[in-house]
XYZ file of C-alpha atoms in Angstrom:
161
model
C 32.309 3.608 -64.874
C 34.729 2.599 -67.608
C 33.353 5.333 -69.879
C 34.156 7.997 -67.267
C 37.640 6.560 -66.744
C 38.245 6.550 -70.491
C 37.006 10.134 -70.845
C 39.193 11.358 -67.963
C 42.235 9.282 -68.974
C 42.320 7.696 -65.517
C 42.548 11.038 -63.736
C 40.157 12.215 -61.081
C 37.128 13.314 -63.122
C 37.412 17.021 -62.489
C 36.071 19.414 -65.083
C 37.165 23.010 -64.728
C 35.347 25.893 -66.384
C 37.788 28.500 -67.604
C 36.318 31.875 -68.439
C 39.349 34.146 -68.712
C 42.275 33.813 -71.061
C 45.386 34.935 -69.191
C 48.904 34.166 -70.408
C 50.354 35.285 -67.060
C 49.270 31.946 -65.596
C 51.747 30.033 -67.821
C 53.537 27.536 -65.539
C 50.629 27.255 -63.142
C 48.189 26.657 -66.000
C 50.465 24.073 -67.630
C 50.564 22.125 -64.366
C 46.880 22.531 -63.537
C 45.486 21.813 -66.995
C 48.238 19.453 -68.098
C 48.313 17.160 -65.076
C 45.511 17.701 -62.583
C 42.386 18.542 -64.526
C 40.831 15.920 -66.756
C 38.843 18.288 -68.963
C 38.369 22.039 -69.275
C 35.190 23.715 -70.463
C 36.273 26.991 -72.043
C 33.686 29.727 -72.448
C 35.149 30.951 -75.757
C 37.538 30.050 -78.553
C 39.867 32.779 -77.266
C 40.166 31.059 -73.883
C 40.768 27.665 -75.538
C 43.393 29.148 -77.870
C 45.175 30.800 -74.930
C 45.427 27.446 -73.166
C 46.455 25.623 -76.341
C 49.285 28.164 -76.728
C 50.713 26.729 -73.501
C 51.338 23.470 -75.390
C 48.525 21.535 -73.751
C 46.719 18.720 -75.574
C 43.715 20.017 -77.564
C 41.519 17.035 -76.708
C 41.425 18.238 -73.121
C 39.507 21.413 -74.016
C 35.972 21.940 -75.189
C 34.334 25.276 -75.934
C 30.943 25.602 -74.283
C 29.929 29.202 -74.728
C 28.089 31.049 -72.014
C 24.905 31.686 -73.837
C 21.550 33.100 -73.142
C 18.634 33.292 -75.491
C 17.979 36.947 -74.894
C 14.851 38.351 -76.466
C 14.899 41.808 -77.975
C 14.259 44.405 -75.300
C 10.815 45.966 -75.195
C 10.396 49.263 -77.034
C 10.123 51.129 -73.699
C 13.526 49.785 -72.628
C 15.112 50.864 -75.897
C 13.584 54.329 -75.549
C 14.861 54.675 -71.955
C 18.379 53.501 -72.902
C 18.515 55.975 -75.765
C 17.288 58.785 -73.506
C 19.824 57.929 -70.780
C 22.664 57.982 -73.277
C 21.565 61.092 -75.126
C 21.506 59.090 -78.375
C 19.860 60.763 -81.341
C 17.534 58.812 -83.622
C 20.317 57.878 -86.051
C 23.005 57.087 -83.468
C 24.370 53.576 -83.049
C 24.079 52.824 -79.329
C 26.415 50.350 -77.635
C 25.144 49.291 -74.206
C 27.203 47.467 -71.585
C 25.462 46.280 -68.435
C 27.451 44.457 -65.783
C 30.403 44.612 -63.428
C 33.169 46.959 -64.488
C 35.978 44.462 -63.981
C 38.872 43.460 -66.214
C 37.623 39.881 -66.571
C 34.545 41.248 -68.360
C 36.689 43.094 -70.915
C 35.079 46.400 -70.002
C 38.469 48.117 -70.247
C 38.212 47.672 -74.033
C 34.969 49.635 -74.400
C 36.598 53.041 -75.063
C 38.727 51.539 -77.847
C 35.668 49.861 -79.376
C 33.805 53.160 -79.357
C 36.818 54.987 -80.815
C 37.099 52.415 -83.627
C 33.405 52.733 -84.467
C 33.588 56.512 -84.547
C 36.799 56.429 -86.621
C 34.878 54.441 -89.239
C 32.250 57.156 -89.344
C 29.604 55.485 -87.189
C 27.680 57.975 -85.021
C 28.211 55.699 -82.022
C 27.528 56.337 -78.354
C 28.228 54.162 -75.319
C 25.961 53.593 -72.325
C 27.657 51.827 -69.406
C 25.344 50.500 -66.684
C 27.138 49.119 -63.632
C 29.879 49.645 -61.092
C 33.239 48.086 -60.445
C 36.916 48.573 -59.855
C 37.581 49.767 -63.422
C 35.025 52.550 -63.621
C 37.507 55.398 -63.058
C 40.022 53.818 -65.459
C 37.434 53.352 -68.219
C 36.086 56.888 -67.727
C 39.618 58.298 -67.880
C 40.449 56.285 -71.002
C 37.275 57.488 -72.737
C 38.187 61.084 -71.842
C 41.778 60.606 -73.043
C 40.449 59.385 -76.392
C 38.234 62.467 -76.651
C 35.066 60.431 -76.237
C 33.685 61.766 -72.949
C 30.772 63.501 -74.695
C 29.805 60.173 -76.343
C 29.826 58.029 -73.167
C 27.387 57.896 -70.254
C 28.110 55.968 -67.048
C 24.906 55.431 -65.067
C 26.362 53.488 -62.160
C 24.611 50.533 -60.559
C 21.015 49.905 -61.557
C 18.871 47.463 -59.602
C 16.595 47.066 -62.637
C 18.440 48.288 -65.746
C 15.366 47.763 -67.939
C 12.031 49.447 -67.232
């Protein structure tokens, strides 16, 4: 038990997983992570850095990335994704599959596509999923002149064949 007490500095051994960096939580985060929570598992360096910017002690944070060992998709899945997106043989295809929510960073997809295309990459974007940001992301893509390079499929029960 002494090892746990040492690790938690005598605080209640609560470990909080923080997956979103958000500076708007300033005072609340300083109190929560500075006084109440013994340790914080951050899912990325960006999240850790955001919390460190609040002046909190670095030893309280550890980056434990959300990671999956994802095998390459089968050739049929690649073919279907390319067909759905209208990608030509030489196009670079960016695929996003998931909830269309701000915490997933999906609002940045149009800018990513614009940056790729500005560098001369024949890039296309396939977005599989639904969420509160769909209309915003579609509108942003259109505003950037990218509508013809983006396909939104909506929700897919089984996104891969």
